Tab-separated table of C-alpha atoms (C1' of nucleotides) in Angstrom:
chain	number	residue	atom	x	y	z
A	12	UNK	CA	53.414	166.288	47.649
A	13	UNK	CA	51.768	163.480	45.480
A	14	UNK	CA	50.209	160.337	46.961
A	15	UNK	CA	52.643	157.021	47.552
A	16	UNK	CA	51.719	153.476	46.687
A	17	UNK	CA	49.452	151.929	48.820
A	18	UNK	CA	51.204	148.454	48.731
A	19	UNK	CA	54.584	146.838	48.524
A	20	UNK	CA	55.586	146.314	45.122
A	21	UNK	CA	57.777	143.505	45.413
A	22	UNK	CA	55.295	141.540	47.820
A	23	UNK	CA	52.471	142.110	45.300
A	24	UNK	CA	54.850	140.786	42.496
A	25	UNK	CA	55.563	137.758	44.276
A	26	UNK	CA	51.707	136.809	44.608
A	27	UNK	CA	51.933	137.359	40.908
A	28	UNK	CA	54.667	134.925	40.376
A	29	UNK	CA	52.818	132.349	41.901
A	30	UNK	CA	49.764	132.716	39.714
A	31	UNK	CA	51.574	132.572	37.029
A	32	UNK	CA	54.136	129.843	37.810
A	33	UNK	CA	51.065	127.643	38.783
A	34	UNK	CA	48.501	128.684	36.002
A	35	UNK	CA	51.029	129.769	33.082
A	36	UNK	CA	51.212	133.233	31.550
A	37	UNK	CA	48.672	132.634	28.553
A	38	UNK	CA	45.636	130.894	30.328
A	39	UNK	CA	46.041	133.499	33.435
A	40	UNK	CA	44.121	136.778	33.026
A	41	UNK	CA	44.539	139.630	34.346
A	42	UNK	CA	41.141	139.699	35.949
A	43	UNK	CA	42.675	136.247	38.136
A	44	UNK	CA	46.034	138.924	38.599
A	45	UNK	CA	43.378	141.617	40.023
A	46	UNK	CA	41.524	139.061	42.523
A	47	UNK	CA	44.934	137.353	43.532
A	48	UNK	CA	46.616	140.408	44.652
A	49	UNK	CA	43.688	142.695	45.288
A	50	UNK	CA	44.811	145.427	43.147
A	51	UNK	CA	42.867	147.838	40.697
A	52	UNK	CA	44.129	147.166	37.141
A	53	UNK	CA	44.779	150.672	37.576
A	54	UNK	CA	47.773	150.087	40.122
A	55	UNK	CA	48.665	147.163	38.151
A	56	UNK	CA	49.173	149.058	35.082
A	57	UNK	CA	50.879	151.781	36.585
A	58	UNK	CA	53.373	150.049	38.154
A	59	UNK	CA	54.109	146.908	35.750
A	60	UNK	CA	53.036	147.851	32.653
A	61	UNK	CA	50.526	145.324	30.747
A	62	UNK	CA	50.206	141.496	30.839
A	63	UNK	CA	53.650	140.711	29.586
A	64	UNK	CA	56.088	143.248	31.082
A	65	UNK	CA	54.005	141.803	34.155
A	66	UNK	CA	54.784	138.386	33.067
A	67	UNK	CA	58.581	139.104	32.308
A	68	UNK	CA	59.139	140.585	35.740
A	69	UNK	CA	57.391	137.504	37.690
A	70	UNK	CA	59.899	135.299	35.984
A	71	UNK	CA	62.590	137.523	35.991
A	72	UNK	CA	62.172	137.451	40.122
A	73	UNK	CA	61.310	133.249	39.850
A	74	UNK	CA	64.831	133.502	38.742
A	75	UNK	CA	66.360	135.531	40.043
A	76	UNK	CA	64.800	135.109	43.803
A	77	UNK	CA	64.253	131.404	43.908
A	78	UNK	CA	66.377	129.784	40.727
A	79	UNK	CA	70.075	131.329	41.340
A	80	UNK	CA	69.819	131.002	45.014
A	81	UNK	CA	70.043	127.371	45.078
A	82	UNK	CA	72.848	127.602	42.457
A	83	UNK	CA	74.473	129.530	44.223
A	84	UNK	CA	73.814	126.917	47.414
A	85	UNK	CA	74.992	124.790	44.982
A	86	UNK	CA	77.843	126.161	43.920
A	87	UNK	CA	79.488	127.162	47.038
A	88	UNK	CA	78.632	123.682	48.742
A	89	UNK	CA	82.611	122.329	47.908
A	90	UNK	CA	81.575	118.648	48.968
A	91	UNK	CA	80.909	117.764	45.341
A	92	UNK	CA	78.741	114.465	44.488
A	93	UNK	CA	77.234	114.798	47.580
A	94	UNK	CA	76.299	118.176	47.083
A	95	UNK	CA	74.769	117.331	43.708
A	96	UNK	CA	72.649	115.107	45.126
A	97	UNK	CA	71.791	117.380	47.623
A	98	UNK	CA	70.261	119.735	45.436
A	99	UNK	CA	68.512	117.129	43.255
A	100	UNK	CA	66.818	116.078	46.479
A	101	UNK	CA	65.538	119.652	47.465
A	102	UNK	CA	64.167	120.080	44.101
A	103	UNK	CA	62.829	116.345	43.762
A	104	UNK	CA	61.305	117.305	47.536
A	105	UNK	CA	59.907	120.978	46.428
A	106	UNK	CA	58.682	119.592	43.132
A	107	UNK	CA	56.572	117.179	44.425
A	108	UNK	CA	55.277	117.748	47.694
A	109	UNK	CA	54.145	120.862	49.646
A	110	UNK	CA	53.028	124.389	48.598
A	111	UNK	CA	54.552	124.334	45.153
A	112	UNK	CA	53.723	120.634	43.987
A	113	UNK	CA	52.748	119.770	40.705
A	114	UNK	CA	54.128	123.550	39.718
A	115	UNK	CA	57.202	122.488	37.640
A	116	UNK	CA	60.041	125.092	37.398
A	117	UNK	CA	58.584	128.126	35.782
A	118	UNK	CA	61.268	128.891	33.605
A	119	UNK	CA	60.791	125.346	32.150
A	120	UNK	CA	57.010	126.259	31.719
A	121	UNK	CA	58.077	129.143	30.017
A	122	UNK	CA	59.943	127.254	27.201
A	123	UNK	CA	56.109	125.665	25.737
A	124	UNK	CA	55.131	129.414	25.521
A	125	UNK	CA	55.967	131.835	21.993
A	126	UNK	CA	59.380	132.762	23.087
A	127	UNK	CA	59.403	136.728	23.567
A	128	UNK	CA	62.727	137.949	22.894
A	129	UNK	CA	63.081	138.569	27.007
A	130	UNK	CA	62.281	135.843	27.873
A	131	UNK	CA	64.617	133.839	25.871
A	132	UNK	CA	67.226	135.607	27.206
A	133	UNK	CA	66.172	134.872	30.750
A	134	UNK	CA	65.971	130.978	29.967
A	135	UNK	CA	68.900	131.000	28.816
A	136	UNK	CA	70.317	132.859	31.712
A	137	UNK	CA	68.362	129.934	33.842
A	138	UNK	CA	70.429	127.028	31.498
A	139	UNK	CA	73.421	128.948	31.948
A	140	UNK	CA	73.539	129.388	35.521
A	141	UNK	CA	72.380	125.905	36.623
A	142	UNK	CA	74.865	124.327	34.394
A	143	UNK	CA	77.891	126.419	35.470
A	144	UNK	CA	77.045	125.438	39.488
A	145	UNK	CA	76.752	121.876	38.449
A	146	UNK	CA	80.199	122.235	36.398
A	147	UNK	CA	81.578	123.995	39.377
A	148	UNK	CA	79.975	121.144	42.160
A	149	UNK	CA	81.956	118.264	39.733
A	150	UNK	CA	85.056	120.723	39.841
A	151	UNK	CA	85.111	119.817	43.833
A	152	UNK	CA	84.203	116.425	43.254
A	153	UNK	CA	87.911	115.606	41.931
A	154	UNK	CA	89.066	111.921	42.326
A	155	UNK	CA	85.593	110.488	43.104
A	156	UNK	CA	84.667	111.265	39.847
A	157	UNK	CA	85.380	108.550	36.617
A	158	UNK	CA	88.714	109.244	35.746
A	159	UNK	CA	88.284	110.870	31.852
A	160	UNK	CA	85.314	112.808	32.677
A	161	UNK	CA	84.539	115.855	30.802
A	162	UNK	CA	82.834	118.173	32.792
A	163	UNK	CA	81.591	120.408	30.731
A	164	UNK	CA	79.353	117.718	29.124
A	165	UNK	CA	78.535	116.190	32.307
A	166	UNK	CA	77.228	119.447	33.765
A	167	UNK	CA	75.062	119.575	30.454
A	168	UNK	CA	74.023	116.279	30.604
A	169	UNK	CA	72.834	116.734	34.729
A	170	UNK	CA	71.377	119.824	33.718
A	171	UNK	CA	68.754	118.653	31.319
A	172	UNK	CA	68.093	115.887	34.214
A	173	UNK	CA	66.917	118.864	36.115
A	174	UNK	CA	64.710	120.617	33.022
A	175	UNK	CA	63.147	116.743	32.768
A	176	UNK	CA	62.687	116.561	36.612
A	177	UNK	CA	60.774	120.070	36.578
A	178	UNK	CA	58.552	119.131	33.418
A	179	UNK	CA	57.440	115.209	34.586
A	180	UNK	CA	56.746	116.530	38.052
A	181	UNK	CA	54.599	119.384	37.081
A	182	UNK	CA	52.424	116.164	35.317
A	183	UNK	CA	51.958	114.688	39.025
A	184	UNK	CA	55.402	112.391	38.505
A	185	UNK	CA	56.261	110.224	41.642
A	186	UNK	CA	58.713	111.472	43.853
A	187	UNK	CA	60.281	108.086	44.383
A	188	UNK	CA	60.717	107.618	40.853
A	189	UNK	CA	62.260	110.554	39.904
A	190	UNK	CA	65.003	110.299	43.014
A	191	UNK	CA	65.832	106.679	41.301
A	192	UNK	CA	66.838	107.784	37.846
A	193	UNK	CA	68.579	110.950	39.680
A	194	UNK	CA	70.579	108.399	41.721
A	195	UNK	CA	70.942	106.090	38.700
A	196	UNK	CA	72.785	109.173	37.163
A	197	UNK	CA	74.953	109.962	39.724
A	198	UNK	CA	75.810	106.896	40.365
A	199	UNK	CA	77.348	106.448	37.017
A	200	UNK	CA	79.562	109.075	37.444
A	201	UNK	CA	81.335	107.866	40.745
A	202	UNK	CA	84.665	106.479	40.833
A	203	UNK	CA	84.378	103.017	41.420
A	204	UNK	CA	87.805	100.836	42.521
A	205	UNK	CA	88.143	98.235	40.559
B	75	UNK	CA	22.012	109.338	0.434
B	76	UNK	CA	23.613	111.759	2.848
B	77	UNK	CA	26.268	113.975	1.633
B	78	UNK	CA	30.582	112.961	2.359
B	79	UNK	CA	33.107	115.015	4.068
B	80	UNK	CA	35.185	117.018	1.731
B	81	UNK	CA	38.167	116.428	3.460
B	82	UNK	CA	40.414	114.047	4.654
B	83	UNK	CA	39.869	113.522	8.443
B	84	UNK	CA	43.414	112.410	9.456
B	85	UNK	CA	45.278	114.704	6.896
B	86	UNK	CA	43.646	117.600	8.414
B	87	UNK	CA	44.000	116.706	12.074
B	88	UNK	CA	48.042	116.467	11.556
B	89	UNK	CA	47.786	119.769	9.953
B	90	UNK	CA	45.734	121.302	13.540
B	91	UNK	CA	48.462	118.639	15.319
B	92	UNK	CA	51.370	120.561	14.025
B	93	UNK	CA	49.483	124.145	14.861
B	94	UNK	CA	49.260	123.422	18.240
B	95	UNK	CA	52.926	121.522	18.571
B	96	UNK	CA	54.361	124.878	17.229
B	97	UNK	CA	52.570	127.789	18.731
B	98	UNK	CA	50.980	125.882	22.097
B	99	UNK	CA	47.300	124.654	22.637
B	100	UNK	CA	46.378	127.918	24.640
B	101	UNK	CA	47.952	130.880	22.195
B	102	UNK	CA	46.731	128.846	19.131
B	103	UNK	CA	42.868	130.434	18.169
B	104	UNK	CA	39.915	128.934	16.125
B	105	UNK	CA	40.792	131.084	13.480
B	106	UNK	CA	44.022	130.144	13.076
B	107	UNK	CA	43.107	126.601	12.927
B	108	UNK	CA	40.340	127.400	10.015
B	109	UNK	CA	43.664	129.585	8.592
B	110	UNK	CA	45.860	126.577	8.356
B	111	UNK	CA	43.536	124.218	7.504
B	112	UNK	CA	41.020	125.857	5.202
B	113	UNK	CA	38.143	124.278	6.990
B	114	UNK	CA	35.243	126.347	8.019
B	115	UNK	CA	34.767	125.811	11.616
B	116	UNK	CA	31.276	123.936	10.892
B	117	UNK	CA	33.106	121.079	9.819
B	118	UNK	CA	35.851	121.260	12.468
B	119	UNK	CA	32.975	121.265	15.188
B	120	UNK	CA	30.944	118.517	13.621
B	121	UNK	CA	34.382	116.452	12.905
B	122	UNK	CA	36.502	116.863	16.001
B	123	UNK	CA	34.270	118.473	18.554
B	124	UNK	CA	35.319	121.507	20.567
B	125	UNK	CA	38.985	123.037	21.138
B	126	UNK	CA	39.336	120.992	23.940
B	127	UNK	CA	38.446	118.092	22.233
B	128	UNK	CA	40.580	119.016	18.902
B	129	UNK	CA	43.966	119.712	21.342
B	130	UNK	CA	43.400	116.181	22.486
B	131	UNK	CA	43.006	114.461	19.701
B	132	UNK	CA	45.889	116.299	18.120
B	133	UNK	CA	47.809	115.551	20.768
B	134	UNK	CA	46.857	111.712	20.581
B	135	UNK	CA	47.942	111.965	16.860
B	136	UNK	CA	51.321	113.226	17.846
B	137	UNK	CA	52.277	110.431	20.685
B	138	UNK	CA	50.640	107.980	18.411
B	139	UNK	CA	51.914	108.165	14.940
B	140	UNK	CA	54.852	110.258	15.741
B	141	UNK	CA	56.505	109.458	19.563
B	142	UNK	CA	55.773	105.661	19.361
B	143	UNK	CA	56.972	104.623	15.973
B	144	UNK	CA	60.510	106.048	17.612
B	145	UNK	CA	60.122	104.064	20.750
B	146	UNK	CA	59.352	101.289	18.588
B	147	UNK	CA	61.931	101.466	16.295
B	148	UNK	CA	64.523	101.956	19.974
B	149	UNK	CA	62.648	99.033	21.340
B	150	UNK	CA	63.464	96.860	18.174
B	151	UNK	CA	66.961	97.864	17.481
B	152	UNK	CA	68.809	95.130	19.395
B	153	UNK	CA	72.070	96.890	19.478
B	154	UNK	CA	71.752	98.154	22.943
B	155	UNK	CA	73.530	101.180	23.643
B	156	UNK	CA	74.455	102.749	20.048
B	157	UNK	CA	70.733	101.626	19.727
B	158	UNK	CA	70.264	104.489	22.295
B	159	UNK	CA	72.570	107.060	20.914
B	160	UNK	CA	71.036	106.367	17.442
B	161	UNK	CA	67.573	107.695	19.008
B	162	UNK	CA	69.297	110.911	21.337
B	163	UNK	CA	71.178	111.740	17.684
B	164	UNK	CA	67.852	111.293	15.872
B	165	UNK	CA	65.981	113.158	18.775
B	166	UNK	CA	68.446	116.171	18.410
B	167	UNK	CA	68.637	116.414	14.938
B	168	UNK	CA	64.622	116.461	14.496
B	169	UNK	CA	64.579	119.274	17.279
B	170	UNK	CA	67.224	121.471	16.310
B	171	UNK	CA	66.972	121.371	12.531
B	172	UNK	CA	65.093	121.163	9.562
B	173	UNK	CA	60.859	122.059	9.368
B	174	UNK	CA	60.531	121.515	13.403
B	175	UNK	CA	63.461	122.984	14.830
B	176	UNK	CA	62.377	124.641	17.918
B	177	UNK	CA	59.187	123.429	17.952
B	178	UNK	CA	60.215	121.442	20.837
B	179	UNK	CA	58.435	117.577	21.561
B	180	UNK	CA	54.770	118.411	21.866
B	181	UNK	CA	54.155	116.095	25.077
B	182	UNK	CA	56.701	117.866	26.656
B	183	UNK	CA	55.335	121.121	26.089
B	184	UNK	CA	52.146	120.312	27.043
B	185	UNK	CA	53.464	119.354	30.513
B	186	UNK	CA	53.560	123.256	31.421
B	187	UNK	CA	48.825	123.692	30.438
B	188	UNK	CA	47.542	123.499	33.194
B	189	UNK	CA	46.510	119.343	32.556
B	190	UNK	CA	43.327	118.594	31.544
B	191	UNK	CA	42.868	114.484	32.558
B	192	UNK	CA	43.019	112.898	28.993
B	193	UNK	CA	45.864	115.106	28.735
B	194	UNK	CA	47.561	114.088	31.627
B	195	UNK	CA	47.128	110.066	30.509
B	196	UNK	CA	48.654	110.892	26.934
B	197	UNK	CA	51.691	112.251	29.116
B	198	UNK	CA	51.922	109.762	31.266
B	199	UNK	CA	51.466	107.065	28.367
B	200	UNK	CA	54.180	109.052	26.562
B	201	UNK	CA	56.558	108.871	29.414
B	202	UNK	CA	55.715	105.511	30.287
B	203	UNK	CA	56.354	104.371	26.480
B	204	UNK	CA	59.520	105.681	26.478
B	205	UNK	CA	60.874	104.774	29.445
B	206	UNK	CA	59.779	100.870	28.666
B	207	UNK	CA	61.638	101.548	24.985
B	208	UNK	CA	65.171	102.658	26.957
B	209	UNK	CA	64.976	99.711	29.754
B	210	UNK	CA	64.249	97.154	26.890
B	211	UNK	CA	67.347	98.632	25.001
B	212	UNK	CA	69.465	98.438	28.236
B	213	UNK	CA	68.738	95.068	28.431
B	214	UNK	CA	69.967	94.235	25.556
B	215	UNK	CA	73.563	96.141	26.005
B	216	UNK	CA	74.116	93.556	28.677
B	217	UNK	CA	77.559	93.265	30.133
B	218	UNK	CA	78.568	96.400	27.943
B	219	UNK	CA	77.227	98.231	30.543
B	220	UNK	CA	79.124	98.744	34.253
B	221	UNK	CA	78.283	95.798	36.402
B	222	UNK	CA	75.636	96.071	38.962
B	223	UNK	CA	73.667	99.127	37.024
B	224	UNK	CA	70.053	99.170	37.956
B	225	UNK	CA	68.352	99.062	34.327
B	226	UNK	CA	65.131	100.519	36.015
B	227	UNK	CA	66.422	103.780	37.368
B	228	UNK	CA	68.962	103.934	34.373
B	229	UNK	CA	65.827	103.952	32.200
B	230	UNK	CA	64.054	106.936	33.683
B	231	UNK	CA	67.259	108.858	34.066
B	232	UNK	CA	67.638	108.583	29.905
B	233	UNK	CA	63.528	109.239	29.885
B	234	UNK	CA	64.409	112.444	31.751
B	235	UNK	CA	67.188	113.452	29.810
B	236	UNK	CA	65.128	113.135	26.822
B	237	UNK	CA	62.813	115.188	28.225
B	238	UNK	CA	65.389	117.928	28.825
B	239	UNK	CA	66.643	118.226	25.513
B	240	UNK	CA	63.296	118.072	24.308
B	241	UNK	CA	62.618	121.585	26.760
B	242	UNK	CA	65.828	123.362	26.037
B	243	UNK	CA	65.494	122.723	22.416
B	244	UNK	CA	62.533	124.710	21.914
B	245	UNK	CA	64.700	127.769	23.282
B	246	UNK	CA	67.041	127.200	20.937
B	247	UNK	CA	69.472	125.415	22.644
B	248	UNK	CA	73.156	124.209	20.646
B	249	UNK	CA	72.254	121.180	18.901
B	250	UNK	CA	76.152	120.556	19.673
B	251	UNK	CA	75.921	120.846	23.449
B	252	UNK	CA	72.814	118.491	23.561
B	253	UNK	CA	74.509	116.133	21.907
B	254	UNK	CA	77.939	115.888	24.774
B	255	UNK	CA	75.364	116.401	27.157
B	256	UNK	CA	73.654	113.636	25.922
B	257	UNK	CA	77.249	111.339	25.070
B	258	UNK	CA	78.518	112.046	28.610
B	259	UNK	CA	75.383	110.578	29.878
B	260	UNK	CA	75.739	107.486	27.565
B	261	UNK	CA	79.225	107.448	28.618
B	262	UNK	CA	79.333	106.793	32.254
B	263	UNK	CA	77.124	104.012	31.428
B	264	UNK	CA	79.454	102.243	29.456
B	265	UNK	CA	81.696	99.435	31.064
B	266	UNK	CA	85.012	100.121	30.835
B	267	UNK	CA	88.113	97.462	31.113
B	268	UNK	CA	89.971	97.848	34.206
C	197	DG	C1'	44.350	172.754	56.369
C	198	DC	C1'	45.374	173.747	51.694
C	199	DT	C1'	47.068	172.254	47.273
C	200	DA	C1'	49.635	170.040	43.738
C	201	DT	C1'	50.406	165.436	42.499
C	202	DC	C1'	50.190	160.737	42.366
C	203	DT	C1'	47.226	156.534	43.354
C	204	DT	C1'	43.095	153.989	43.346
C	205	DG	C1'	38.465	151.719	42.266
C	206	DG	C1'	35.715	150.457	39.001
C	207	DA	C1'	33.224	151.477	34.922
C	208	DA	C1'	33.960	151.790	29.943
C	209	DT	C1'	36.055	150.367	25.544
C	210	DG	C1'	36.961	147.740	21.823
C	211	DT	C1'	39.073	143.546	20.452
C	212	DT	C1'	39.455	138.632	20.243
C	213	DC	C1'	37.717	134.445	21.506
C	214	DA	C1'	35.037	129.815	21.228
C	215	DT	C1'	30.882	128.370	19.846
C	216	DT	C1'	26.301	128.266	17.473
C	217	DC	C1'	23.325	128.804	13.716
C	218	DC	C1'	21.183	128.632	9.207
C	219	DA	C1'	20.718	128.951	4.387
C	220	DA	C1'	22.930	127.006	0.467
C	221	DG	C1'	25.443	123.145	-1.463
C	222	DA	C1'	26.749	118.396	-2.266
C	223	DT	C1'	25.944	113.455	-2.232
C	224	DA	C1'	24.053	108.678	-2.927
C	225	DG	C1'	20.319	105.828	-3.497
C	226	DC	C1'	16.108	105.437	-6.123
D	238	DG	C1'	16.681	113.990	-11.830
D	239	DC	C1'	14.512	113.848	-7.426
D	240	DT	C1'	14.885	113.761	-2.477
D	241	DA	C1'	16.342	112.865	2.138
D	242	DT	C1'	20.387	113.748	4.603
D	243	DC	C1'	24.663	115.304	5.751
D	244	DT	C1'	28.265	119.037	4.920
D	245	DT	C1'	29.784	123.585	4.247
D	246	DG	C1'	30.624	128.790	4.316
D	247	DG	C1'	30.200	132.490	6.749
D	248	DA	C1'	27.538	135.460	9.560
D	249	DA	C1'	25.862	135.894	14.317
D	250	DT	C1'	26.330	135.511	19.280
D	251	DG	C1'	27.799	136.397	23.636
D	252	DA	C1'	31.528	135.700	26.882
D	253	DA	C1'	36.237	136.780	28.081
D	254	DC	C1'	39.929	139.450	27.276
D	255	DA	C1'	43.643	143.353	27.776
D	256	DT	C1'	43.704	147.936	28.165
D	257	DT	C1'	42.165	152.821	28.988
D	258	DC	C1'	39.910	156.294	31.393
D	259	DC	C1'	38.227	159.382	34.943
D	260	DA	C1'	36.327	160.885	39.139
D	261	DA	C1'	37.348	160.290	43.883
D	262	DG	C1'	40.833	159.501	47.360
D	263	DA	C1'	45.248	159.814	49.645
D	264	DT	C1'	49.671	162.009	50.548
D	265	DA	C1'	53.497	165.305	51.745
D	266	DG	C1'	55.207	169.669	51.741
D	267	DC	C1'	53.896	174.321	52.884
DNA sequence: GCTATCTTGGAATGTTCATTCCAAGATAGC
DNA sequence: GCTATCTTGGAATGAACATTCCAAGATAGC
């Protein structure tokens, strides 16, 4: 009997994402959510809930839809270094050119914001996740590695590389650049014969 | 003949500089600025100008008389490497402790405002700084360092890292696991005897 | 096609915001 | 101590904001 939503909920989400993975939750109002998506507020309240339940479910699907997939690309890849670099490269290459240049990472925007309690959890999830694919791509990487390595520290140690690569490239940071200290990095980790 | 501020210009402006560090130029009002400050907002409009203006200038305070003196200090050390673990250990204890623990580095955190120009110079001033402060202390490690490392790219890999701890630590983040992540970087630059 | 029920558009609400304004106050030279 | 000039406190202004509300519209089962 009662009506059904006139519009896809996830696709409308996703435009929602964007606006606020490009413009940041607190300078983007909702009146800029309204003309994005072309929603009512009434549909937009109905269905999210207010600005920040809105907020929290754009990043929770920037995670969830765009983060862990490349971990997981990442972590599944077996060919170690190689695949490190890999995924450095995509992100350099997504960072800085194309639709989503000069956008950052969101969940590395959202660490400047007031931390709501959800959204700590969710960066932390973020951390969590990118580390444990990097600690699982060095895993692979075996004998090419520096003998002595401790993995744990060196999947830390990559994964702030990545938080710095999202936050200088969202400031316009040159591609080139970046892929240098990246390399520099990984370089210093191969085995080298002596 | 014309009446004096009642105030101290530069005392103030740290006090508006540490405001915006902690909660974020956009969340942070007017009247929390008169709040903390117990100016009335006709003197901080006929001091410092608008918001805008204010953020800036705070900003400019921060890179200035608290970011450079470190670089400074890196710059002049002359012990190479521990010279650079002295500033990461320095870096993490200032983020993760004490009256700015989780505050974050305020450059950073600007990166994710959408970037006004003078904003965007102070950042890339900030990054530049640094990233001149690690080569300079590279240099002088000299053959304690693996042979053939490109100082350059080594430099903005450390710049980056130091940007990542300075993201993750405003979540939060272990002050213990920043600081392997941080010695396993340091590490694989070391030279190590055959 | 009728109806109960949910959705939608857009106006309405009330708060918070940055900024402006002015009368009262303070200062330094005379 | 008088005055020209700048500063200050706090009210005033108007825009922007998140949120609510309701009449009109759309839907699916009967």
């Amino acid at each position: 009997m009662p009506d059904v939503k006139h519009f896809d909920p996830d696709a409308v989400l996703e435009q929602v994402e964007r606006l606020f993975w490009r413009r940041g939750a607190a300078t983007t109002g909702i009146a800029e959510v309204v003309a994005a998506t072309g929603l009512s507020r009434s549909s937009l309240y109905a269905t999210y809930g207010g600005k920040q339940d809105l907020y929290v479910k754009a990043l929770r699907r920037y995670v969830e839809r765009r983060s862990e997939p490349m971990f997981r690309t990442l972590t599944d890849d077996g060919r170690g270094l190689p695949a490190i670099a890999a995924f450095f490269d995509a992100l350099i290459e997504a960072r800085c050119t194309g639709e989503y240049a000069r956008w950052g990472c969101m969940a590395a925007n959202a660490h400047a914001e007031p931390a709501d309690p959800q959204v700590r959890d969710l960066l932390d999830r973020h951390h969590g996740m990118l580390r444990a694919a990097l600690r699982a791509a060095l895993e692979t990487a075996g004998d090419r590695l520096r003998p002595g390595l401790d993995l744990d520290a060196t999947a830390e140690s990559l994964t702030l590389l990545a938080y710095g690569v999202n936050v200088r490239s969202r400031a316009g940071a040159d591609a080139t650049a970046l892929r240098r200290g990246v390399t520099a990095a990984l370089d210093a980790l191969r085995f080298t014969a002596p």
